[in-house]
Amino acid sequence: MSRELENVIGGLRTMIDISDGYILPKMDLMELKDFTQDFRKKIRAASRKLVAKEIAKEATFYLDFSCLDNKRKELMTSYIKDSINKSELRPMTPCTYAYIRLYYKERDAELKRKGSSQYDFNCNLVLFPSQDYILAILFCEQEEYRKIFEEYEFVSPYPYVEASESEHLSEDDQVKRERWFKALGETFIPYLEGLVVPCYTRPPILTAKNLIDYVNEMSIDERAGKLANLIVVQCKIEKLNHLPEKEKAAQFQKYLETDEFKEEIDDEIDYIKELLIKNVTRKDLVKVR
């Protein structure tokens, strides 16, 4: 091992933070297979619901955008194009927009290495079997996934955070430290040292039938409010575009704190509400717009 790599790993050992660590009883191969298959099945069912809610939000947003008058559509077009990384906006169905939008959200989160429970549905369980127990680390952003894992009666939290002075550790923490250091091996990289159980790989294929209930859970005020905020903000930015950037930013921030801003939002919501489809149907979600 090179000295540079040794230094990197040495640094990792002093910064160890396994806040999502767990301990499970020892299992034979078939027991472990049954457990991981059951957990994977539950995660996929949960992710299906979570993804459906997010897809429904995005599909409804595009549907509502398509209902705007030409002036407001023009204001929003740049935002829509940027949201799906397109240089030209072509007609599409609300469901198509939603899937493209979700793809870029997940991709951006992965590239930036910043998870967000809003749209990061990834879930990987890494197991470290030992003779008398199994250590595990759950990698996920969704709190619902964590709850599912912790509902297994034989799963117990087993976190460990490396203290600055290991000689002051309690006896229990000393045991934890030894176990985790052994589990994480030479590289201290969980995915290289453990058994990886992927529980979510890609968004499920959902139809309008799967989405419609989630779409109609959203109130007309909520739907109009999202568009109203974007439109009012965009209008103000365009009015300030003639100013130098520093002054423009200061004026815009000042505007956001005024009663004028709040009143314009309220007026815009009232106007947009009259343009939107009140009771969305499955056909509305799959019609090209």
C-alpha positions as protocol buffer text, in pm:
chain_id: "A"
residue {
  index: 1
  type: MET
  ca { x: 0 y: 0 z: 0 }
}
residue {
  index: 2
  type: SER
  ca { x: 137 y: 343 z: -93 }
}
residue {
  index: 3
  type: ARG
  ca { x: 217 y: 597 z: 178 }
}
residue {
  index: 4
  type: GLU
  ca { x: -40 y: 837 z: 27 }
}
residue {
  index: 5
  type: LEU
  ca { x: -316 y: 575 z: 51 }
}
residue {
  index: 6
  type: GLU
  ca { x: -210 y: 487 z: 405 }
}
residue {
  index: 7
  type: ASN
  ca { x: -242 y: 855 z: 499 }
}
residue {
  index: 8
  type: VAL
  ca { x: -590 y: 876 z: 344 }
}
residue {
  index: 9
  type: ILE
  ca { x: -710 y: 564 z: 525 }
}
residue {
  index: 10
  type: GLY
  ca { x: -551 y: 687 z: 847 }
}
residue {
  index: 11
  type: GLY
  ca { x: -754 y: 1006 z: 811 }
}
residue {
  index: 12
  type: LEU
  ca { x: -1072 y: 805 z: 754 }
}
residue {
  index: 13
  type: ARG
  ca { x: -1009 y: 608 z: 1072 }
}
residue {
  index: 14
  type: THR
  ca { x: -992 y: 925 z: 1279 }
}
residue {
  index: 15
  type: MET
  ca { x: -1313 y: 1064 z: 1124 }
}
residue {
  index: 16
  type: ILE
  ca { x: -1526 y: 749 z: 1143 }
}
residue {
  index: 17
  type: ASP
  ca { x: -1895 y: 829 z: 1186 }
}
residue {
  index: 18
  type: ILE
  ca { x: -2129 y: 533 z: 1156 }
}
residue {
  index: 19
  type: SER
  ca { x: -2450 y: 697 z: 1270 }
}
residue {
  index: 20
  type: ASP
  ca { x: -2653 y: 456 z: 1055 }
}
residue {
  index: 21
  type: GLY
  ca { x: -2489 y: 144 z: 1194 }
}
residue {
  index: 22
  type: TYR
  ca { x: -2687 y: -159 z: 1316 }
}
residue {
  index: 23
  type: ILE
  ca { x: -2625 y: -502 z: 1462 }
}
residue {
  index: 24
  type: LEU
  ca { x: -2815 y: -820 z: 1376 }
}
residue {
  index: 25
  type: PRO
  ca { x: -2789 y: -1173 z: 1513 }
}
residue {
  index: 26
  type: LYS
  ca { x: -2586 y: -1427 z: 1320 }
}
residue {
  index: 27
  type: MET
  ca { x: -2777 y: -1604 z: 1042 }
}
residue {
  index: 28
  type: ASP
  ca { x: -2708 y: -1892 z: 812 }
}
residue {
  index: 29
  type: LEU
  ca { x: -2705 y: -1830 z: 439 }
}
residue {
  index: 30
  type: MET
  ca { x: -3072 y: -1913 z: 382 }
}
residue {
  index: 31
  type: GLU
  ca { x: -3187 y: -1698 z: 675 }
}
residue {
  index: 32
  type: LEU
  ca { x: -2984 y: -1407 z: 542 }
}
residue {
  index: 33
  type: LYS
  ca { x: -3129 y: -1458 z: 195 }
}
residue {
  index: 34
  type: ASP
  ca { x: -3487 y: -1465 z: 327 }
}
residue {
  index: 35
  type: PHE
  ca { x: -3430 y: -1151 z: 535 }
}
residue {
  index: 36
  type: THR
  ca { x: -3269 y: -946 z: 257 }
}
residue {
  index: 37
  type: GLN
  ca { x: -3532 y: -1051 z: 3 }
}
residue {
  index: 38
  type: ASP
  ca { x: -3811 y: -950 z: 242 }
}
residue {
  index: 39
  type: PHE
  ca { x: -3645 y: -615 z: 316 }
}
residue {
  index: 40
  type: ARG
  ca { x: -3586 y: -548 z: -53 }
}
residue {
  index: 41
  type: LYS
  ca { x: -3951 y: -627 z: -128 }
}
residue {
  index: 42
  type: LYS
  ca { x: -4071 y: -382 z: 140 }
}
residue {
  index: 43
  type: ILE
  ca { x: -3837 y: -107 z: 20 }
}
residue {
  index: 44
  type: ARG
  ca { x: -3954 y: -145 z: -338 }
}
residue {
  index: 45
  type: ALA
  ca { x: -4317 y: -120 z: -228 }
}
residue {
  index: 46
  type: ALA
  ca { x: -4240 y: 191 z: -21 }
}
residue {
  index: 47
  type: SER
  ca { x: -4035 y: 351 z: -299 }
}
residue {
  index: 48
  type: ARG
  ca { x: -4319 y: 293 z: -544 }
}
residue {
  index: 49
  type: LYS
  ca { x: -4550 y: 508 z: -329 }
}
residue {
  index: 50
  type: LEU
  ca { x: -4286 y: 775 z: -268 }
}
residue {
  index: 51
  type: VAL
  ca { x: -4196 y: 799 z: -636 }
}
residue {
  index: 52
  type: ALA
  ca { x: -4564 y: 809 z: -732 }
}
residue {
  index: 53
  type: LYS
  ca { x: -4617 y: 1112 z: -506 }
}
residue {
  index: 54
  type: GLU
  ca { x: -4319 y: 1294 z: -656 }
}
residue {
  index: 55
  type: ILE
  ca { x: -4417 y: 1207 z: -1013 }
}
residue {
  index: 56
  type: ALA
  ca { x: -4772 y: 1323 z: -940 }
}
residue {
  index: 57
  type: LYS
  ca { x: -4645 y: 1661 z: -816 }
}
residue {
  index: 58
  type: GLU
  ca { x: -4431 y: 1718 z: -1123 }
}
residue {
  index: 59
  type: ALA
  ca { x: -4700 y: 1597 z: -1366 }
}
residue {
  index: 60
  type: THR
  ca { x: -4954 y: 1829 z: -1205 }
}
residue {
  index: 61
  type: PHE
  ca { x: -4710 y: 2119 z: -1223 }
}
residue {
  index: 62
  type: TYR
  ca { x: -4664 y: 2071 z: -1599 }
}
residue {
  index: 63
  type: LEU
  ca { x: -5039 y: 2024 z: -1649 }
}
residue {
  index: 64
  type: ASP
  ca { x: -5103 y: 2350 z: -1465 }
}
residue {
  index: 65
  type: PHE
  ca { x: -4832 y: 2527 z: -1665 }
}
residue {
  index: 66
  type: SER
  ca { x: -5006 y: 2417 z: -1986 }
}
residue {
  index: 67
  type: CYS
  ca { x: -5328 y: 2585 z: -1866 }
}
residue {
  index: 68
  type: LEU
  ca { x: -5171 y: 2930 z: -1829 }
}
residue {
  index: 69
  type: ASP
  ca { x: -5237 y: 3218 z: -2066 }
}
residue {
  index: 70
  type: ASN
  ca { x: -4971 y: 3296 z: -2326 }
}
residue {
  index: 71
  type: LYS
  ca { x: -4811 y: 3579 z: -2128 }
}
residue {
  index: 72
  type: ARG
  ca { x: -4754 y: 3361 z: -1823 }
}
residue {
  index: 73
  type: LYS
  ca { x: -4648 y: 3062 z: -2031 }
}
residue {
  index: 74
  type: GLU
  ca { x: -4381 y: 3275 z: -2191 }
}
residue {
  index: 75
  type: LEU
  ca { x: -4253 y: 3382 z: -1850 }
}
residue {
  index: 76
  type: MET
  ca { x: -4238 y: 3020 z: -1734 }
}
residue {
  index: 77
  type: THR
  ca { x: -4095 y: 2858 z: -2047 }
}
residue {
  index: 78
  type: SER
  ca { x: -3730 y: 2917 z: -1955 }
}
residue {
  index: 79
  type: TYR
  ca { x: -3789 y: 2765 z: -1612 }
}
residue {
  index: 80
  type: ILE
  ca { x: -3956 y: 2458 z: -1764 }
}
residue {
  index: 81
  type: LYS
  ca { x: -3676 y: 2409 z: -2018 }
}
residue {
  index: 82
  type: ASP
  ca { x: -3406 y: 2444 z: -1753 }
}
residue {
  index: 83
  type: SER
  ca { x: -3586 y: 2201 z: -1521 }
}
residue {
  index: 84
  type: ILE
  ca { x: -3553 y: 1918 z: -1774 }
}
residue {
  index: 85
  type: ASN
  ca { x: -3226 y: 2032 z: -1933 }
}
residue {
  index: 86
  type: LYS
  ca { x: -3379 y: 2109 z: -2273 }
}
residue {
  index: 87
  type: SER
  ca { x: -3279 y: 2389 z: -2510 }
}
residue {
  index: 88
  type: GLU
  ca { x: -3616 y: 2371 z: -2684 }
}
residue {
  index: 89
  type: LEU
  ca { x: -3954 y: 2293 z: -2528 }
}
residue {
  index: 90
  type: ARG
  ca { x: -4155 y: 2046 z: -2735 }
}
residue {
  index: 91
  type: PRO
  ca { x: -4512 y: 1932 z: -2664 }
}
residue {
  index: 92
  type: MET
  ca { x: -4524 y: 1638 z: -2422 }
}
residue {
  index: 93
  type: THR
  ca { x: -4756 y: 1473 z: -2174 }
}
residue {
  index: 94
  type: PRO
  ca { x: -4749 y: 1576 z: -1806 }
}
residue {
  index: 95
  type: CYS
  ca { x: -4632 y: 1223 z: -1718 }
}
residue {
  index: 96
  type: THR
  ca { x: -4342 y: 1246 z: -1963 }
}
residue {
  index: 97
  type: TYR
  ca { x: -4232 y: 1578 z: -1815 }
}
residue {
  index: 98
  type: ALA
  ca { x: -4251 y: 1433 z: -1464 }
}
residue {
  index: 99
  type: TYR
  ca { x: -4029 y: 1136 z: -1546 }
}
residue {
  index: 100
  type: ILE
  ca { x: -3770 y: 1354 z: -1720 }
}
residue {
  index: 101
  type: ARG
  ca { x: -3775 y: 1595 z: -1427 }
}
residue {
  index: 102
  type: LEU
  ca { x: -3726 y: 1314 z: -1175 }
}
residue {
  index: 103
  type: TYR
  ca { x: -3436 y: 1174 z: -1377 }
}
residue {
  index: 104
  type: TYR
  ca { x: -3248 y: 1504 z: -1365 }
}
residue {
  index: 105
  type: LYS
  ca { x: -3326 y: 1558 z: -997 }
}
residue {
  index: 106
  type: GLU
  ca { x: -3180 y: 1219 z: -906 }
}
residue {
  index: 107
  type: ARG
  ca { x: -2882 y: 1266 z: -1138 }
}
residue {
  index: 108
  type: ASP
  ca { x: -2798 y: 1610 z: -998 }
}
residue {
  index: 109
  type: ALA
  ca { x: -2820 y: 1481 z: -641 }
}
residue {
  index: 110
  type: GLU
  ca { x: -2583 y: 1197 z: -727 }
}
residue {
  index: 111
  type: LEU
  ca { x: -2334 y: 1422 z: -907 }
}
residue {
  index: 112
  type: LYS
  ca { x: -2332 y: 1672 z: -622 }
}
residue {
  index: 113
  type: ARG
  ca { x: -2326 y: 1389 z: -365 }
}
residue {
  index: 114
  type: LYS
  ca { x: -2605 y: 1563 z: -181 }
}
residue {
  index: 115
  type: GLY
  ca { x: -2895 y: 1345 z: -85 }
}
residue {
  index: 116
  type: SER
  ca { x: -3243 y: 1487 z: -46 }
}
residue {
  index: 117
  type: SER
  ca { x: -3534 y: 1299 z: 99 }
}
residue {
  index: 118
  type: GLN
  ca { x: -3759 y: 1478 z: -150 }
}
residue {
  index: 119
  type: TYR
  ca { x: -3631 y: 1288 z: -450 }
}
residue {
  index: 120
  type: ASP
  ca { x: -3343 y: 1060 z: -350 }
}
residue {
  index: 121
  type: PHE
  ca { x: -3500 y: 715 z: -338 }
}
residue {
  index: 122
  type: ASN
  ca { x: -3179 y: 512 z: -333 }
}
residue {
  index: 123
  type: CYS
  ca { x: -3140 y: 248 z: -65 }
}
residue {
  index: 124
  type: ASN
  ca { x: -2845 y: 14 z: -12 }
}
residue {
  index: 125
  type: LEU
  ca { x: -2789 y: -216 z: 283 }
}
residue {
  index: 126
  type: VAL
  ca { x: -2428 y: -320 z: 346 }
}
residue {
  index: 127
  type: LEU
  ca { x: -2377 y: -626 z: 567 }
}
residue {
  index: 128
  type: PHE
  ca { x: -2062 y: -732 z: 751 }
}
residue {
  index: 129
  type: PRO
  ca { x: -2112 y: -1092 z: 870 }
}
residue {
  index: 130
  type: SER
  ca { x: -1904 y: -1213 z: 1163 }
}
residue {
  index: 131
  type: GLN
  ca { x: -1894 y: -1539 z: 1356 }
}
residue {
  index: 132
  type: ASP
  ca { x: -2136 y: -1427 z: 1628 }
}
residue {
  index: 133
  type: TYR
  ca { x: -2322 y: -1130 z: 1478 }
}
residue {
  index: 134
  type: ILE
  ca { x: -2378 y: -923 z: 1164 }
}
residue {
  index: 135
  type: LEU
  ca { x: -2301 y: -552 z: 1147 }
}
residue {
  index: 136
  type: ALA
  ca { x: -2491 y: -343 z: 894 }
}
residue {
  index: 137
  type: ILE
  ca { x: -2495 y: 10 z: 753 }
}
residue {
  index: 138
  type: LEU
  ca { x: -2810 y: 142 z: 589 }
}
residue {
  index: 139
  type: PHE
  ca { x: -2748 y: 401 z: 319 }
}
residue {
  index: 140
  type: CYS
  ca { x: -3066 y: 596 z: 242 }
}
residue {
  index: 141
  type: GLU
  ca { x: -3223 y: 941 z: 259 }
}
residue {
  index: 142
  type: GLN
  ca { x: -3583 y: 833 z: 305 }
}
residue {
  index: 143
  type: GLU
  ca { x: -3686 y: 814 z: 670 }
}
residue {
  index: 144
  type: GLU
  ca { x: -3955 y: 564 z: 576 }
}
residue {
  index: 145
  type: TYR
  ca { x: -3688 y: 316 z: 462 }
}
residue {
  index: 146
  type: ARG
  ca { x: -3515 y: 349 z: 798 }
}
residue {
  index: 147
  type: LYS
  ca { x: -3838 y: 282 z: 983 }
}
residue {
  index: 148
  type: ILE
  ca { x: -3899 y: -31 z: 777 }
}
residue {
  index: 149
  type: PHE
  ca { x: -3552 y: -162 z: 861 }
}
residue {
  index: 150
  type: GLU
  ca { x: -3582 y: -86 z: 1231 }
}
residue {
  index: 151
  type: GLU
  ca { x: -3921 y: -257 z: 1252 }
}
residue {
  index: 152
  type: TYR
  ca { x: -3749 y: -595 z: 1229 }
}
residue {
  index: 153
  type: GLU
  ca { x: -3741 y: -712 z: 1590 }
}
residue {
  index: 154
  type: PHE
  ca { x: -3390 y: -853 z: 1558 }
}
residue {
  index: 155
  type: VAL
  ca { x: -3240 y: -529 z: 1421 }
}
residue {
  index: 156
  type: SER
  ca { x: -3081 y: -299 z: 1680 }
}
residue {
  index: 157
  type: PRO
  ca { x: -2913 y: 40 z: 1627 }
}
residue {
  index: 158
  type: TYR
  ca { x: -2537 y: 7 z: 1667 }
}
residue {
  index: 159
  type: PRO
  ca { x: -2386 y: 347 z: 1582 }
}
residue {
  index: 160
  type: TYR
  ca { x: -2029 y: 447 z: 1647 }
}
residue {
  index: 161
  type: VAL
  ca { x: -1862 y: 787 z: 1618 }
}
residue {
  index: 162
  type: GLU
  ca { x: -1485 y: 798 z: 1662 }
}
residue {
  index: 163
  type: ALA
  ca { x: -1387 y: 1007 z: 1963 }
}
residue {
  index: 164
  type: SER
  ca { x: -1086 y: 1236 z: 1947 }
}
residue {
  index: 165
  type: GLU
  ca { x: -924 y: 1042 z: 2232 }
}
residue {
  index: 166
  type: SER
  ca { x: -998 y: 670 z: 2206 }
}
residue {
  index: 167
  type: GLU
  ca { x: -842 y: 595 z: 2547 }
}
residue {
  index: 168
  type: HIS
  ca { x: -1137 y: 771 z: 2712 }
}
residue {
  index: 169
  type: LEU
  ca { x: -1397 y: 544 z: 2551 }
}
residue {
  index: 170
  type: SER
  ca { x: -1636 y: 346 z: 2764 }
}
residue {
  index: 171
  type: GLU
  ca { x: -1606 y: -32 z: 2763 }
}
residue {
  index: 172
  type: ASP
  ca { x: -1909 y: -60 z: 2533 }
}
residue {
  index: 173
  type: ASP
  ca { x: -1765 y: 193 z: 2290 }
}
residue {
  index: 174
  type: GLN
  ca { x: -1433 y: 13 z: 2291 }
}
residue {
  index: 175
  type: VAL
  ca { x: -1611 y: -306 z: 2184 }
}
residue {
  index: 176
  type: LYS
  ca { x: -1804 y: -116 z: 1915 }
}
residue {
  index: 177
  type: ARG
  ca { x: -1484 y: 43 z: 1792 }
}
residue {
  index: 178
  type: GLU
  ca { x: -1304 y: -290 z: 1762 }
}
residue {
  index: 179
  type: ARG
  ca { x: -1598 y: -450 z: 1583 }
}
residue {
  index: 180
  type: TRP
  ca { x: -1644 y: -168 z: 1333 }
}
residue {
  index: 181
  type: PHE
  ca { x: -1271 y: -136 z: 1264 }
}
residue {
  index: 182
  type: LYS
  ca { x: -1258 y: -509 z: 1195 }
}
residue {
  index: 183
  type: ALA
  ca { x: -1569 y: -493 z: 972 }
}
residue {
  index: 184
  type: LEU
  ca { x: -1443 y: -197 z: 768 }
}
residue {
  index: 185
  type: GLY
  ca { x: -1116 y: -372 z: 703 }
}
residue {
  index: 186
  type: GLU
  ca { x: -814 y: -233 z: 527 }
}
residue {
  index: 187
  type: THR
  ca { x: -986 y: 25 z: 307 }
}
residue {
  index: 188
  type: PHE
  ca { x: -1253 y: 155 z: 548 }
}
residue {
  index: 189
  type: ILE
  ca { x: -1486 y: 174 z: 247 }
}
residue {
  index: 190
  type: PRO
  ca { x: -1814 y: -8 z: 328 }
}
residue {
  index: 191
  type: TYR
  ca { x: -1895 y: -95 z: -33 }
}
residue {
  index: 192
  type: LEU
  ca { x: -1558 y: -268 z: -73 }
}
residue {
  index: 193
  type: GLU
  ca { x: -1553 y: -451 z: 259 }
}
residue {
  index: 194
  type: GLY
  ca { x: -1916 y: -561 z: 304 }
}
residue {
  index: 195
  type: LEU
  ca { x: -2191 y: -745 z: 120 }
}
residue {
  index: 196
  type: VAL
  ca { x: -2399 y: -488 z: -69 }
}
residue {
  index: 197
  type: VAL
  ca { x: -2775 y: -544 z: -95 }
}
residue {
  index: 198
  type: PRO
  ca { x: -2920 y: -295 z: -352 }
}
residue {
  index: 199
  type: CYS
  ca { x: -3285 y: -233 z: -265 }
}
residue {
  index: 200
  type: TYR
  ca { x: -3373 y: 38 z: -518 }
}
residue {
  index: 201
  type: THR
  ca { x: -3227 y: 68 z: -866 }
}
residue {
  index: 202
  type: ARG
  ca { x: -3452 y: 288 z: -1078 }
}
residue {
  index: 203
  type: PRO
  ca { x: -3793 y: 458 z: -1069 }
}
residue {
  index: 204
  type: PRO
  ca { x: -4082 y: 216 z: -1114 }
}
residue {
  index: 205
  type: ILE
  ca { x: -4297 y: 238 z: -1425 }
}
residue {
  index: 206
  type: LEU
  ca { x: -4617 y: 412 z: -1318 }
}
residue {
  index: 207
  type: THR
  ca { x: -4933 y: 480 z: -1515 }
}
residue {
  index: 208
  type: ALA
  ca { x: -5180 y: 764 z: -1482 }
}
residue {
  index: 209
  type: LYS
  ca { x: -5397 y: 523 z: -1284 }
}
residue {
  index: 210
  type: ASN
  ca { x: -5120 y: 496 z: -1022 }
}
residue {
  index: 211
  type: LEU
  ca { x: -5086 y: 875 z: -1000 }
}
residue {
  index: 212
  type: ILE
  ca { x: -5436 y: 1017 z: -1013 }
}
residue {
  index: 213
  type: ASP
  ca { x: -5519 y: 980 z: -642 }
}
residue {
  index: 214
  type: TYR
  ca { x: -5198 y: 1161 z: -543 }
}
residue {
  index: 215
  type: VAL
  ca { x: -5270 y: 1435 z: -799 }
}
residue {
  index: 216
  type: ASN
  ca { x: -5613 y: 1504 z: -656 }
}
residue {
  index: 217
  type: GLU
  ca { x: -5478 y: 1515 z: -300 }
}
residue {
  index: 218
  type: MET
  ca { x: -5326 y: 1854 z: -387 }
}
residue {
  index: 219
  type: SER
  ca { x: -5552 y: 2152 z: -329 }
}
residue {
  index: 220
  type: ILE
  ca { x: -5615 y: 2405 z: -604 }
}
residue {
  index: 221
  type: ASP
  ca { x: -5457 y: 2673 z: -381 }
}
residue {
  index: 222
  type: GLU
  ca { x: -5140 y: 2465 z: -343 }
}
residue {
  index: 223
  type: ARG
  ca { x: -5115 y: 2411 z: -718 }
}
residue {
  index: 224
  type: ALA
  ca { x: -5180 y: 2776 z: -804 }
}
residue {
  index: 225
  type: GLY
  ca { x: -4944 y: 2892 z: -530 }
}
residue {
  index: 226
  type: LYS
  ca { x: -4644 y: 2715 z: -679 }
}
residue {
  index: 227
  type: LEU
  ca { x: -4694 y: 2880 z: -1017 }
}
residue {
  index: 228
  type: ALA
  ca { x: -4782 y: 3217 z: -866 }
}
residue {
  index: 229
  type: ASN
  ca { x: -4457 y: 3237 z: -671 }
}
residue {
  index: 230
  type: LEU
  ca { x: -4248 y: 3155 z: -976 }
}
residue {
  index: 231
  type: ILE
  ca { x: -4434 y: 3398 z: -1201 }
}
residue {
  index: 232
  type: VAL
  ca { x: -4427 y: 3693 z: -960 }
}
residue {
  index: 233
  type: VAL
  ca { x: -4058 y: 3639 z: -888 }
}
residue {
  index: 234
  type: GLN
  ca { x: -3973 y: 3612 z: -1258 }
}
residue {
  index: 235
  type: CYS
  ca { x: -4166 y: 3932 z: -1336 }
}
residue {
  index: 236
  type: LYS
  ca { x: -3974 y: 4123 z: -1071 }
}
residue {
  index: 237
  type: ILE
  ca { x: -3638 y: 3989 z: -1188 }
}
residue {
  index: 238
  type: GLU
  ca { x: -3711 y: 4103 z: -1544 }
}
residue {
  index: 239
  type: LYS
  ca { x: -3798 y: 4452 z: -1417 }
}
residue {
  index: 240
  type: LEU
  ca { x: -3464 y: 4469 z: -1234 }
}
residue {
  index: 241
  type: ASN
  ca { x: -3250 y: 4329 z: -1516 }
}
residue {
  index: 242
  type: HIS
  ca { x: -3126 y: 4676 z: -1617 }
}
residue {
  index: 243
  type: LEU
  ca { x: -2949 y: 4718 z: -1282 }
}
residue {
  index: 244
  type: PRO
  ca { x: -2593 y: 4605 z: -1196 }
}
residue {
  index: 245
  type: GLU
  ca { x: -2592 y: 4257 z: -1040 }
}
residue {
  index: 246
  type: LYS
  ca { x: -2513 y: 4371 z: -686 }
}
residue {
  index: 247
  type: GLU
  ca { x: -2785 y: 4637 z: -684 }
}
residue {
  index: 248
  type: LYS
  ca { x: -3027 y: 4400 z: -854 }
}
residue {
  index: 249
  type: ALA
  ca { x: -2976 y: 4139 z: -580 }
}
residue {
  index: 250
  type: ALA
  ca { x: -3023 y: 4398 z: -306 }
}
residue {
  index: 251
  type: GLN
  ca { x: -3341 y: 4539 z: -462 }
}
residue {
  index: 252
  type: PHE
  ca { x: -3482 y: 4192 z: -514 }
}
residue {
  index: 253
  type: GLN
  ca { x: -3416 y: 4085 z: -155 }
}
residue {
  index: 254
  type: LYS
  ca { x: -3580 y: 4404 z: -31 }
}
residue {
  index: 255
  type: TYR
  ca { x: -3884 y: 4335 z: -250 }
}
residue {
  index: 256
  type: LEU
  ca { x: -3930 y: 3985 z: -105 }
}
residue {
  index: 257
  type: GLU
  ca { x: -3977 y: 4138 z: 240 }
}
residue {
  index: 258
  type: THR
  ca { x: -4250 y: 4382 z: 136 }
}
residue {
  index: 259
  type: ASP
  ca { x: -4628 y: 4362 z: 165 }
}
residue {
  index: 260
  type: GLU
  ca { x: -4637 y: 4434 z: -207 }
}
residue {
  index: 261
  type: PHE
  ca { x: -4478 y: 4096 z: -278 }
}
residue {
  index: 262
  type: LYS
  ca { x: -4729 y: 3911 z: -60 }
}
residue {
  index: 263
  type: GLU
  ca { x: -5023 y: 4097 z: -215 }
}
residue {
  index: 264
  type: GLU
  ca { x: -4902 y: 4023 z: -568 }
}
residue {
  index: 265
  type: ILE
  ca { x: -4869 y: 3654 z: -481 }
}
residue {
  index: 266
  type: ASP
  ca { x: -5225 y: 3645 z: -343 }
}
residue {
  index: 267
  type: ASP
  ca { x: -5365 y: 3823 z: -649 }
}
residue {
  index: 268
  type: GLU
  ca { x: -5176 y: 3589 z: -881 }
}
residue {
  index: 269
  type: ILE
  ca { x: -5306 y: 3282 z: -697 }
}
residue {
  index: 270
  type: ASP
  ca { x: -5664 y: 3405 z: -733 }
}
residue {
  index: 271
  type: TYR
  ca { x: -5612 y: 3461 z: -1106 }
}
residue {
  index: 272
  type: ILE
  ca { x: -5436 y: 3131 z: -1178 }
}
residue {
  index: 273
  type: LYS
  ca { x: -5692 y: 2925 z: -986 }
}
residue {
  index: 274
  type: GLU
  ca { x: -5951 y: 3017 z: -1247 }
}
residue {
  index: 275
  type: LEU
  ca { x: -5731 y: 2880 z: -1527 }
}
residue {
  index: 276
  type: LEU
  ca { x: -5656 y: 2539 z: -1379 }
}
residue {
  index: 277
  type: ILE
  ca { x: -5839 y: 2209 z: -1424 }
}
residue {
  index: 278
  type: LYS
  ca { x: -6018 y: 2155 z: -1094 }
}
residue {
  index: 279
  type: ASN
  ca { x: -6077 y: 1780 z: -1112 }
}
residue {
  index: 280
  type: VAL
  ca { x: -5786 y: 1622 z: -1295 }
}
residue {
  index: 281
  type: THR
  ca { x: -5853 y: 1293 z: -1475 }
}
residue {
  index: 282
  type: ARG
  ca { x: -5619 y: 1019 z: -1599 }
}
residue {
  index: 283
  type: LYS
  ca { x: -5665 y: 1146 z: -1955 }
}
residue {
  index: 284
  type: ASP
  ca { x: -5537 y: 1489 z: -1854 }
}
residue {
  index: 285
  type: LEU
  ca { x: -5207 y: 1331 z: -1744 }
}
residue {
  index: 286
  type: VAL
  ca { x: -5141 y: 1149 z: -2072 }
}
residue {
  index: 287
  type: LYS
  ca { x: -5259 y: 1413 z: -2318 }
}
residue {
  index: 288
  type: VAL
  ca { x: -4983 y: 1586 z: -2516 }
}
residue {
  index: 289
  type: ARG
  ca { x: -4968 y: 1955 z: -2427 }
}
